[in-house]
Amino acid sequence: MLITNEVLSEFAELIQEGKSNPFSGSLKAGVDLGTANIVLAVTDEANHPVAGATAESKVVKDGIVVDFVGAIQTVRRLKAQVEELIGRELTTAAAAIPPGILEGNVRCIANVVEGAGFDVTGIIDEPTAAANILGIQDGAVVDVGGGTTGISILKDGKVIFTADEPTGGIHMTLVLAGYYGISIEEAETLKKDLSKETSVFPIVKPVVEKMASIVKKFLTGYGVDKVYVVGGACCFTEFENTFEKVLGITTVKTNDSLLVTPLGIAWNAKTI
């Protein structure tokens, strides 16, 4: 996990500072169309982070693209941003989907990435992409996104079960909005304010516990002894501890958990 954290920290720093790492040879790109964020990740052939970009977005809801034009425009903007950083055109990319969505929605996500100027070389489900980054052979990955929570169970390095539940960060936001009597936008800003975490988390904790209870039902009978949580909605300090208490299973979280899945998508892309 130490190596994973170091790689994620490096990738996060590249995005935050708008920089790129030197590279030679081929590149790989991955696009993560999340409910709350869209992320473009670029690595070299050895899966070392080269550059990335992210943008807050509301173009996807529960794994379904609800603003096709807006999604294309956002991905196109991120593509241009990263291309300027690396001094090279990005022509191909992999994409990802929440597990269990309908075939038509899979095609729609691919159409967005293609509409932004990429040739789509592959589509992977989000928890499996995260599992690749984490190097998991046995256990479960829980990808807590803005609108849904995806679960993948792995045995001997192979995914043996996937599921997706319509519970995510937006539900925390709704609880905060109702509790304080504020708008969804204000509640979302409050949720992301790290300085307010000690007062915010007790309010959203029941949502986290509900997520954990749903995950627990899916894990029943699979003999899972370790759960890895990733995704932007699990960034609270006490998130994994709350999950672990409900599950009764060791629960682990990386740093920069929002970036685990995007980087995993790039790792599964074909070289450019």
PDB file of C-alpha atoms in Angstrom:
ATOM      1  CA  MET A   1       0.000   0.000   0.000  1.00  0.00           C
ATOM      2  CA  LEU A   2       2.970   2.332   0.612  1.00  0.00           C
ATOM      3  CA  ILE A   3       3.943   2.248  -3.070  1.00  0.00           C
ATOM      4  CA  THR A   4       0.316   2.838  -4.074  1.00  0.00           C
ATOM      5  CA  ASN A   5       0.076   5.861  -1.800  1.00  0.00           C
ATOM      6  CA  GLU A   6       3.308   7.291  -3.179  1.00  0.00           C
ATOM      7  CA  VAL A   7       2.081   6.923  -6.769  1.00  0.00           C
ATOM      8  CA  LEU A   8      -1.295   8.478  -5.944  1.00  0.00           C
ATOM      9  CA  SER A   9       0.350  11.379  -4.118  1.00  0.00           C
ATOM     10  CA  GLU A  10       2.593  12.002  -7.101  1.00  0.00           C
ATOM     11  CA  PHE A  11      -0.372  11.936  -9.489  1.00  0.00           C
ATOM     12  CA  ALA A  12      -2.386  14.263  -7.244  1.00  0.00           C
ATOM     13  CA  GLU A  13       0.511  16.711  -7.094  1.00  0.00           C
ATOM     14  CA  LEU A  14       0.813  16.748 -10.891  1.00  0.00           C
ATOM     15  CA  ILE A  15      -2.870  17.660 -11.175  1.00  0.00           C
ATOM     16  CA  GLN A  16      -2.835  20.259  -8.416  1.00  0.00           C
ATOM     17  CA  GLU A  17       0.256  22.023  -9.749  1.00  0.00           C
ATOM     18  CA  GLY A  18      -0.614  21.660 -13.435  1.00  0.00           C
ATOM     19  CA  LYS A  19       2.650  19.900 -14.222  1.00  0.00           C
ATOM     20  CA  SER A  20       3.776  16.803 -16.100  1.00  0.00           C
ATOM     21  CA  ASN A  21       6.508  14.252 -15.569  1.00  0.00           C
ATOM     22  CA  PRO A  22       9.131  13.705 -18.272  1.00  0.00           C
ATOM     23  CA  PHE A  23       8.489  10.665 -20.414  1.00  0.00           C
ATOM     24  CA  SER A  24       9.701   8.762 -23.445  1.00  0.00           C
ATOM     25  CA  GLY A  25       7.989   6.247 -25.656  1.00  0.00           C
ATOM     26  CA  SER A  26       4.291   5.476 -25.660  1.00  0.00           C
ATOM     27  CA  LEU A  27       1.595   6.813 -23.345  1.00  0.00           C
ATOM     28  CA  LYS A  28      -1.700   5.497 -21.985  1.00  0.00           C
ATOM     29  CA  ALA A  29      -4.794   7.576 -21.187  1.00  0.00           C
ATOM     30  CA  GLY A  30      -7.901   6.885 -19.142  1.00  0.00           C
ATOM     31  CA  VAL A  31     -11.110   8.898 -18.774  1.00  0.00           C
ATOM     32  CA  ASP A  32     -13.269   8.561 -15.664  1.00  0.00           C
ATOM     33  CA  LEU A  33     -16.758  10.052 -16.129  1.00  0.00           C
ATOM     34  CA  GLY A  34     -17.810  10.383 -12.518  1.00  0.00           C
ATOM     35  CA  THR A  35     -20.987  11.820 -11.072  1.00  0.00           C
ATOM     36  CA  ALA A  36     -19.148  14.613  -9.264  1.00  0.00           C
ATOM     37  CA  ASN A  37     -15.833  14.734 -11.133  1.00  0.00           C
ATOM     38  CA  ILE A  38     -14.408  13.903 -14.537  1.00  0.00           C
ATOM     39  CA  VAL A  39     -10.752  12.882 -14.471  1.00  0.00           C
ATOM     40  CA  LEU A  40      -8.270  12.341 -17.296  1.00  0.00           C
ATOM     41  CA  ALA A  41      -5.193  10.323 -16.345  1.00  0.00           C
ATOM     42  CA  VAL A  42      -2.092   9.758 -18.474  1.00  0.00           C
ATOM     43  CA  THR A  43       0.726   7.311 -17.693  1.00  0.00           C
ATOM     44  CA  ASP A  44       3.750   5.941 -19.513  1.00  0.00           C
ATOM     45  CA  GLU A  45       4.104   2.313 -20.641  1.00  0.00           C
ATOM     46  CA  ALA A  46       5.324   1.333 -17.179  1.00  0.00           C
ATOM     47  CA  ASN A  47       2.177   2.862 -15.584  1.00  0.00           C
ATOM     48  CA  HIS A  48       4.094   5.772 -14.086  1.00  0.00           C
ATOM     49  CA  PRO A  49       1.959   8.945 -13.835  1.00  0.00           C
ATOM     50  CA  VAL A  50       2.787  11.512 -16.516  1.00  0.00           C
ATOM     51  CA  ALA A  51      -0.027  14.067 -16.238  1.00  0.00           C
ATOM     52  CA  GLY A  52      -3.682  14.492 -15.406  1.00  0.00           C
ATOM     53  CA  ALA A  53      -6.552  16.909 -15.105  1.00  0.00           C
ATOM     54  CA  THR A  54      -9.882  16.980 -13.311  1.00  0.00           C
ATOM     55  CA  ALA A  55     -13.061  19.029 -13.400  1.00  0.00           C
ATOM     56  CA  GLU A  56     -16.161  19.111 -11.234  1.00  0.00           C
ATOM     57  CA  SER A  57     -19.122  17.983 -13.265  1.00  0.00           C
ATOM     58  CA  LYS A  58     -22.834  17.161 -13.135  1.00  0.00           C
ATOM     59  CA  VAL A  59     -23.096  15.565 -16.569  1.00  0.00           C
ATOM     60  CA  VAL A  60     -23.411  12.006 -15.225  1.00  0.00           C
ATOM     61  CA  LYS A  61     -26.014  10.685 -12.799  1.00  0.00           C
ATOM     62  CA  ASP A  62     -25.910   7.142 -11.403  1.00  0.00           C
ATOM     63  CA  GLY A  63     -23.646   6.003 -14.230  1.00  0.00           C
ATOM     64  CA  ILE A  64     -25.869   7.537 -16.910  1.00  0.00           C
ATOM     65  CA  VAL A  65     -24.810  10.507 -19.042  1.00  0.00           C
ATOM     66  CA  VAL A  66     -27.552  13.121 -18.612  1.00  0.00           C
ATOM     67  CA  ASP A  67     -25.782  15.981 -20.419  1.00  0.00           C
ATOM     68  CA  PHE A  68     -24.127  14.523 -23.492  1.00  0.00           C
ATOM     69  CA  VAL A  69     -22.904  17.825 -24.933  1.00  0.00           C
ATOM     70  CA  GLY A  70     -21.627  19.066 -21.575  1.00  0.00           C
ATOM     71  CA  ALA A  71     -19.781  15.799 -21.009  1.00  0.00           C
ATOM     72  CA  ILE A  72     -18.037  16.012 -24.371  1.00  0.00           C
ATOM     73  CA  GLN A  73     -17.077  19.631 -23.810  1.00  0.00           C
ATOM     74  CA  THR A  74     -15.581  18.861 -20.396  1.00  0.00           C
ATOM     75  CA  VAL A  75     -13.556  15.874 -21.607  1.00  0.00           C
ATOM     76  CA  ARG A  76     -12.389  17.849 -24.641  1.00  0.00           C
ATOM     77  CA  ARG A  77     -11.228  20.674 -22.379  1.00  0.00           C
ATOM     78  CA  LEU A  78      -9.313  18.279 -20.118  1.00  0.00           C
ATOM     79  CA  LYS A  79      -7.779  16.631 -23.172  1.00  0.00           C
ATOM     80  CA  ALA A  80      -6.520  19.980 -24.499  1.00  0.00           C
ATOM     81  CA  GLN A  81      -5.224  20.912 -21.044  1.00  0.00           C
ATOM     82  CA  VAL A  82      -3.161  17.733 -20.702  1.00  0.00           C
ATOM     83  CA  GLU A  83      -1.949  17.851 -24.306  1.00  0.00           C
ATOM     84  CA  GLU A  84      -0.553  21.319 -23.677  1.00  0.00           C
ATOM     85  CA  LEU A  85       1.258  20.027 -20.590  1.00  0.00           C
ATOM     86  CA  ILE A  86       2.892  17.068 -22.329  1.00  0.00           C
ATOM     87  CA  GLY A  87       3.379  18.662 -25.738  1.00  0.00           C
ATOM     88  CA  ARG A  88       1.777  15.755 -27.503  1.00  0.00           C
ATOM     89  CA  GLU A  89      -1.625  14.819 -28.927  1.00  0.00           C
ATOM     90  CA  LEU A  90      -3.654  12.167 -27.130  1.00  0.00           C
ATOM     91  CA  THR A  91      -5.483  10.029 -29.677  1.00  0.00           C
ATOM     92  CA  THR A  92      -6.715   6.988 -27.734  1.00  0.00           C
ATOM     93  CA  ALA A  93      -8.117   6.382 -24.265  1.00  0.00           C
ATOM     94  CA  ALA A  94      -9.839   3.785 -22.131  1.00  0.00           C
ATOM     95  CA  ALA A  95     -13.051   4.518 -20.256  1.00  0.00           C
ATOM     96  CA  ALA A  96     -14.888   2.949 -17.331  1.00  0.00           C
ATOM     97  CA  ILE A  97     -18.400   2.168 -16.185  1.00  0.00           C
ATOM     98  CA  PRO A  98     -20.064   1.341 -12.885  1.00  0.00           C
ATOM     99  CA  PRO A  99     -20.738  -2.414 -12.718  1.00  0.00           C
ATOM    100  CA  GLY A 100     -24.140  -3.602 -13.846  1.00  0.00           C
ATOM    101  CA  ILE A 101     -25.268  -0.696 -16.047  1.00  0.00           C
ATOM    102  CA  LEU A 102     -27.219  -1.332 -19.241  1.00  0.00           C
ATOM    103  CA  GLU A 103     -25.460  -1.852 -22.574  1.00  0.00           C
ATOM    104  CA  GLY A 104     -26.934   1.352 -23.996  1.00  0.00           C
ATOM    105  CA  ASN A 105     -25.368   3.388 -21.209  1.00  0.00           C
ATOM    106  CA  VAL A 106     -22.006   1.746 -21.860  1.00  0.00           C
ATOM    107  CA  ARG A 107     -22.215   2.862 -25.471  1.00  0.00           C
ATOM    108  CA  CYS A 108     -23.178   6.372 -24.393  1.00  0.00           C
ATOM    109  CA  ILE A 109     -20.089   6.689 -22.192  1.00  0.00           C
ATOM    110  CA  ALA A 110     -17.913   5.490 -25.071  1.00  0.00           C
ATOM    111  CA  ASN A 111     -19.615   8.021 -27.366  1.00  0.00           C
ATOM    112  CA  VAL A 112     -18.715  10.859 -24.989  1.00  0.00           C
ATOM    113  CA  VAL A 113     -15.034   9.916 -24.974  1.00  0.00           C
ATOM    114  CA  GLU A 114     -15.049   9.495 -28.743  1.00  0.00           C
ATOM    115  CA  GLY A 115     -16.885  12.792 -29.178  1.00  0.00           C
ATOM    116  CA  ALA A 116     -14.060  14.506 -27.289  1.00  0.00           C
ATOM    117  CA  GLY A 117     -11.537  13.308 -29.874  1.00  0.00           C
ATOM    118  CA  PHE A 118     -10.369   9.939 -28.548  1.00  0.00           C
ATOM    119  CA  ASP A 119     -10.527   6.496 -30.065  1.00  0.00           C
ATOM    120  CA  VAL A 120     -11.841   4.280 -27.250  1.00  0.00           C
ATOM    121  CA  THR A 121      -9.568   1.251 -26.890  1.00  0.00           C
ATOM    122  CA  GLY A 122     -11.337  -0.432 -24.004  1.00  0.00           C
ATOM    123  CA  ILE A 123     -13.956  -0.136 -21.262  1.00  0.00           C
ATOM    124  CA  ILE A 124     -13.493  -1.563 -17.780  1.00  0.00           C
ATOM    125  CA  ASP A 125     -15.752  -1.488 -14.745  1.00  0.00           C
ATOM    126  CA  GLU A 126     -14.657   1.039 -12.132  1.00  0.00           C
ATOM    127  CA  PRO A 127     -14.007  -1.212  -9.090  1.00  0.00           C
ATOM    128  CA  THR A 128     -11.900  -3.557 -11.225  1.00  0.00           C
ATOM    129  CA  ALA A 129      -9.822  -0.608 -12.433  1.00  0.00           C
ATOM    130  CA  ALA A 130      -9.248   0.347  -8.806  1.00  0.00           C
ATOM    131  CA  ALA A 131      -8.318  -3.233  -7.916  1.00  0.00           C
ATOM    132  CA  ASN A 132      -5.529  -3.150 -10.491  1.00  0.00           C
ATOM    133  CA  ILE A 133      -3.977  -0.097  -8.839  1.00  0.00           C
ATOM    134  CA  LEU A 134      -4.232  -1.683  -5.408  1.00  0.00           C
ATOM    135  CA  GLY A 135      -2.725  -4.964  -6.611  1.00  0.00           C
ATOM    136  CA  ILE A 136      -5.481  -6.999  -5.023  1.00  0.00           C
ATOM    137  CA  GLN A 137      -5.590 -10.763  -5.483  1.00  0.00           C
ATOM    138  CA  ASP A 138      -8.228 -11.517  -2.870  1.00  0.00           C
ATOM    139  CA  GLY A 139     -10.713  -9.186  -1.205  1.00  0.00           C
ATOM    140  CA  ALA A 140     -13.286  -6.606  -2.191  1.00  0.00           C
ATOM    141  CA  VAL A 141     -13.072  -3.133  -3.698  1.00  0.00           C
ATOM    142  CA  VAL A 142     -15.808  -0.668  -2.846  1.00  0.00           C
ATOM    143  CA  ASP A 143     -15.838   2.374  -5.144  1.00  0.00           C
ATOM    144  CA  VAL A 144     -17.903   5.105  -3.482  1.00  0.00           C
ATOM    145  CA  GLY A 145     -18.722   7.660  -6.136  1.00  0.00           C
ATOM    146  CA  GLY A 146     -20.930  10.697  -6.291  1.00  0.00           C
ATOM    147  CA  GLY A 147     -24.090   8.809  -7.205  1.00  0.00           C
ATOM    148  CA  THR A 148     -23.397   5.100  -6.830  1.00  0.00           C
ATOM    149  CA  THR A 149     -21.319   2.611  -4.874  1.00  0.00           C
ATOM    150  CA  GLY A 150     -19.716  -0.174  -6.894  1.00  0.00           C
ATOM    151  CA  ILE A 151     -18.534  -3.445  -5.388  1.00  0.00           C
ATOM    152  CA  SER A 152     -16.121  -5.966  -6.889  1.00  0.00           C
ATOM    153  CA  ILE A 153     -15.085  -9.188  -5.161  1.00  0.00           C
ATOM    154  CA  LEU A 154     -11.806 -10.791  -6.261  1.00  0.00           C
ATOM    155  CA  LYS A 155     -10.502 -14.312  -5.799  1.00  0.00           C
ATOM    156  CA  ASP A 156      -7.018 -15.333  -6.976  1.00  0.00           C
ATOM    157  CA  GLY A 157      -6.775 -12.096  -8.957  1.00  0.00           C
ATOM    158  CA  LYS A 158     -10.037 -12.617 -10.822  1.00  0.00           C
ATOM    159  CA  VAL A 159     -13.295 -10.725 -10.366  1.00  0.00           C
ATOM    160  CA  ILE A 160     -15.957 -13.211  -9.293  1.00  0.00           C
ATOM    161  CA  PHE A 161     -18.764 -10.777  -8.424  1.00  0.00           C
ATOM    162  CA  THR A 162     -19.750  -7.183  -9.147  1.00  0.00           C
ATOM    163  CA  ALA A 163     -22.675  -5.022  -8.068  1.00  0.00           C
ATOM    164  CA  ASP A 164     -23.664  -1.380  -8.063  1.00  0.00           C
ATOM    165  CA  GLU A 165     -25.932   0.455  -5.635  1.00  0.00           C
ATOM    166  CA  PRO A 166     -27.487   3.929  -6.157  1.00  0.00           C
ATOM    167  CA  THR A 167     -26.034   5.384  -2.967  1.00  0.00           C
ATOM    168  CA  GLY A 168     -23.113   7.798  -2.947  1.00  0.00           C
ATOM    169  CA  GLY A 169     -21.788  11.236  -2.155  1.00  0.00           C
ATOM    170  CA  ILE A 170     -24.925  13.021  -3.371  1.00  0.00           C
ATOM    171  CA  HIS A 171     -26.891  11.358  -0.585  1.00  0.00           C
ATOM    172  CA  MET A 172     -24.498  12.828   1.979  1.00  0.00           C
ATOM    173  CA  THR A 173     -25.011  16.206   0.346  1.00  0.00           C
ATOM    174  CA  LEU A 174     -28.802  15.865   0.535  1.00  0.00           C
ATOM    175  CA  VAL A 175     -28.609  15.019   4.236  1.00  0.00           C
ATOM    176  CA  LEU A 176     -26.454  18.087   4.896  1.00  0.00           C
ATOM    177  CA  ALA A 177     -28.790  20.314   2.883  1.00  0.00           C
ATOM    178  CA  GLY A 178     -31.778  19.097   4.877  1.00  0.00           C
ATOM    179  CA  TYR A 179     -30.023  19.346   8.237  1.00  0.00           C
ATOM    180  CA  TYR A 180     -28.844  22.918   7.751  1.00  0.00           C
ATOM    181  CA  GLY A 181     -31.681  24.119   5.514  1.00  0.00           C
ATOM    182  CA  ILE A 182     -29.285  25.165   2.750  1.00  0.00           C
ATOM    183  CA  SER A 183     -29.107  24.620  -0.996  1.00  0.00           C
ATOM    184  CA  ILE A 184     -27.593  21.504  -2.600  1.00  0.00           C
ATOM    185  CA  GLU A 185     -24.728  23.644  -3.911  1.00  0.00           C
ATOM    186  CA  GLU A 186     -23.987  25.061  -0.461  1.00  0.00           C
ATOM    187  CA  ALA A 187     -24.179  21.610   1.091  1.00  0.00           C
ATOM    188  CA  GLU A 188     -21.766  20.197  -1.503  1.00  0.00           C
ATOM    189  CA  THR A 189     -19.269  22.957  -0.729  1.00  0.00           C
ATOM    190  CA  LEU A 190     -19.661  22.330   2.990  1.00  0.00           C
ATOM    191  CA  LYS A 191     -19.117  18.592   2.529  1.00  0.00           C
ATOM    192  CA  LYS A 192     -15.810  19.193   0.759  1.00  0.00           C
ATOM    193  CA  ASP A 193     -14.511  21.736   3.304  1.00  0.00           C
ATOM    194  CA  LEU A 194     -11.852  19.811   5.229  1.00  0.00           C
ATOM    195  CA  SER A 195     -11.870  22.383   8.019  1.00  0.00           C
ATOM    196  CA  LYS A 196     -15.542  21.518   8.747  1.00  0.00           C
ATOM    197  CA  GLU A 197     -15.107  17.744   8.749  1.00  0.00           C
ATOM    198  CA  THR A 198     -15.491  17.291  12.517  1.00  0.00           C
ATOM    199  CA  SER A 199     -18.938  18.881  12.422  1.00  0.00           C
ATOM    200  CA  VAL A 200     -20.007  17.488   9.031  1.00  0.00           C
ATOM    201  CA  PHE A 201     -19.156  13.803   9.399  1.00  0.00           C
ATOM    202  CA  PRO A 202     -21.446  13.079  12.381  1.00  0.00           C
ATOM    203  CA  ILE A 203     -24.354  14.326  10.237  1.00  0.00           C
ATOM    204  CA  VAL A 204     -23.521  12.174   7.208  1.00  0.00           C
ATOM    205  CA  LYS A 205     -22.333   9.191   9.247  1.00  0.00           C
ATOM    206  CA  PRO A 206     -25.733   7.413   9.020  1.00  0.00           C
ATOM    207  CA  VAL A 207     -25.415   7.512   5.216  1.00  0.00           C
ATOM    208  CA  VAL A 208     -21.969   5.903   5.437  1.00  0.00           C
ATOM    209  CA  GLU A 209     -23.325   3.255   7.801  1.00  0.00           C
ATOM    210  CA  LYS A 210     -26.162   2.564   5.354  1.00  0.00           C
ATOM    211  CA  MET A 211     -23.631   2.155   2.530  1.00  0.00           C
ATOM    212  CA  ALA A 212     -21.659  -0.279   4.665  1.00  0.00           C
ATOM    213  CA  SER A 213     -24.761  -2.317   5.526  1.00  0.00           C
ATOM    214  CA  ILE A 214     -25.600  -2.616   1.811  1.00  0.00           C
ATOM    215  CA  VAL A 215     -22.051  -3.710   1.021  1.00  0.00           C
ATOM    216  CA  LYS A 216     -22.163  -6.224   3.865  1.00  0.00           C
ATOM    217  CA  LYS A 217     -25.143  -7.980   2.274  1.00  0.00           C
ATOM    218  CA  PHE A 218     -23.283  -8.328  -1.016  1.00  0.00           C
ATOM    219  CA  LEU A 219     -20.205  -9.749   0.708  1.00  0.00           C
ATOM    220  CA  THR A 220     -22.119 -12.409   2.602  1.00  0.00           C
ATOM    221  CA  GLY A 221     -20.942 -15.901   1.700  1.00  0.00           C
ATOM    222  CA  TYR A 222     -17.792 -14.882  -0.150  1.00  0.00           C
ATOM    223  CA  GLY A 223     -15.332 -15.159   2.733  1.00  0.00           C
ATOM    224  CA  VAL A 224     -13.903 -11.674   2.194  1.00  0.00           C
ATOM    225  CA  ASP A 225     -11.364 -10.753   4.865  1.00  0.00           C
ATOM    226  CA  LYS A 226     -10.308  -7.307   3.628  1.00  0.00           C
ATOM    227  CA  VAL A 227     -12.192  -4.444   1.971  1.00  0.00           C
ATOM    228  CA  TYR A 228     -10.568  -1.559   0.104  1.00  0.00           C
ATOM    229  CA  VAL A 229     -12.591   1.656  -0.194  1.00  0.00           C
ATOM    230  CA  VAL A 230     -11.865   4.155  -2.968  1.00  0.00           C
ATOM    231  CA  GLY A 231     -13.667   7.059  -4.637  1.00  0.00           C
ATOM    232  CA  GLY A 232     -14.184  10.729  -3.938  1.00  0.00           C
ATOM    233  CA  ALA A 233     -17.023  10.217  -1.477  1.00  0.00           C
ATOM    234  CA  CYS A 234     -14.906   8.221   0.996  1.00  0.00           C
ATOM    235  CA  CYS A 235     -12.393  10.999   1.686  1.00  0.00           C
ATOM    236  CA  PHE A 236     -13.579  11.623   5.265  1.00  0.00           C
ATOM    237  CA  THR A 237     -10.974  10.663   7.863  1.00  0.00           C
ATOM    238  CA  GLU A 238     -13.369   8.392   9.766  1.00  0.00           C
ATOM    239  CA  PHE A 239     -14.946   6.818   6.684  1.00  0.00           C
ATOM    240  CA  GLU A 240     -13.033   3.521   6.713  1.00  0.00           C
ATOM    241  CA  ASN A 241     -13.353   3.148  10.485  1.00  0.00           C
ATOM    242  CA  THR A 242     -17.122   3.563  10.240  1.00  0.00           C
ATOM    243  CA  PHE A 243     -17.262   1.046   7.407  1.00  0.00           C
ATOM    244  CA  GLU A 244     -15.146  -1.440   9.335  1.00  0.00           C
ATOM    245  CA  LYS A 245     -17.381  -1.289  12.410  1.00  0.00           C
ATOM    246  CA  VAL A 246     -20.466  -2.126  10.360  1.00  0.00           C
ATOM    247  CA  LEU A 247     -18.806  -4.770   8.174  1.00  0.00           C
ATOM    248  CA  GLY A 248     -16.763  -6.442  10.868  1.00  0.00           C
ATOM    249  CA  ILE A 249     -14.067  -6.764   8.191  1.00  0.00           C
ATOM    250  CA  THR A 250     -10.703  -4.974   7.976  1.00  0.00           C
ATOM    251  CA  THR A 251     -11.240  -1.895   5.807  1.00  0.00           C
ATOM    252  CA  VAL A 252      -8.403  -0.020   4.104  1.00  0.00           C
ATOM    253  CA  LYS A 253      -8.342   3.335   2.307  1.00  0.00           C
ATOM    254  CA  THR A 254      -5.557   4.891   0.255  1.00  0.00           C
ATOM    255  CA  ASN A 255      -4.717   8.561   0.226  1.00  0.00           C
ATOM    256  CA  ASP A 256      -6.113  10.601  -2.716  1.00  0.00           C
ATOM    257  CA  SER A 257      -8.853   7.999  -3.069  1.00  0.00           C
ATOM    258  CA  LEU A 258     -10.634  10.007  -5.793  1.00  0.00           C
ATOM    259  CA  LEU A 259      -7.743   9.265  -8.162  1.00  0.00           C
ATOM    260  CA  VAL A 260      -7.452   5.497  -7.693  1.00  0.00           C
ATOM    261  CA  THR A 261     -10.017   4.539 -10.331  1.00  0.00           C
ATOM    262  CA  PRO A 262      -8.915   7.074 -13.009  1.00  0.00           C
ATOM    263  CA  LEU A 263      -5.327   5.910 -12.725  1.00  0.00           C
ATOM    264  CA  GLY A 264      -6.495   2.289 -12.917  1.00  0.00           C
ATOM    265  CA  ILE A 265      -8.385   3.064 -16.116  1.00  0.00           C
ATOM    266  CA  ALA A 266      -5.206   4.470 -17.685  1.00  0.00           C
ATOM    267  CA  TRP A 267      -3.284   1.372 -16.614  1.00  0.00           C
ATOM    268  CA  ASN A 268      -5.761  -0.706 -18.624  1.00  0.00           C
ATOM    269  CA  ALA A 269      -5.538   1.472 -21.735  1.00  0.00           C
ATOM    270  CA  LYS A 270      -3.625   0.620 -24.873  1.00  0.00           C
ATOM    271  CA  THR A 271      -0.474   2.604 -25.571  1.00  0.00           C
ATOM    272  CA  ILE A 272      -0.557   5.653 -27.842  1.00  0.00           C
TER     273      ILE A 272
END
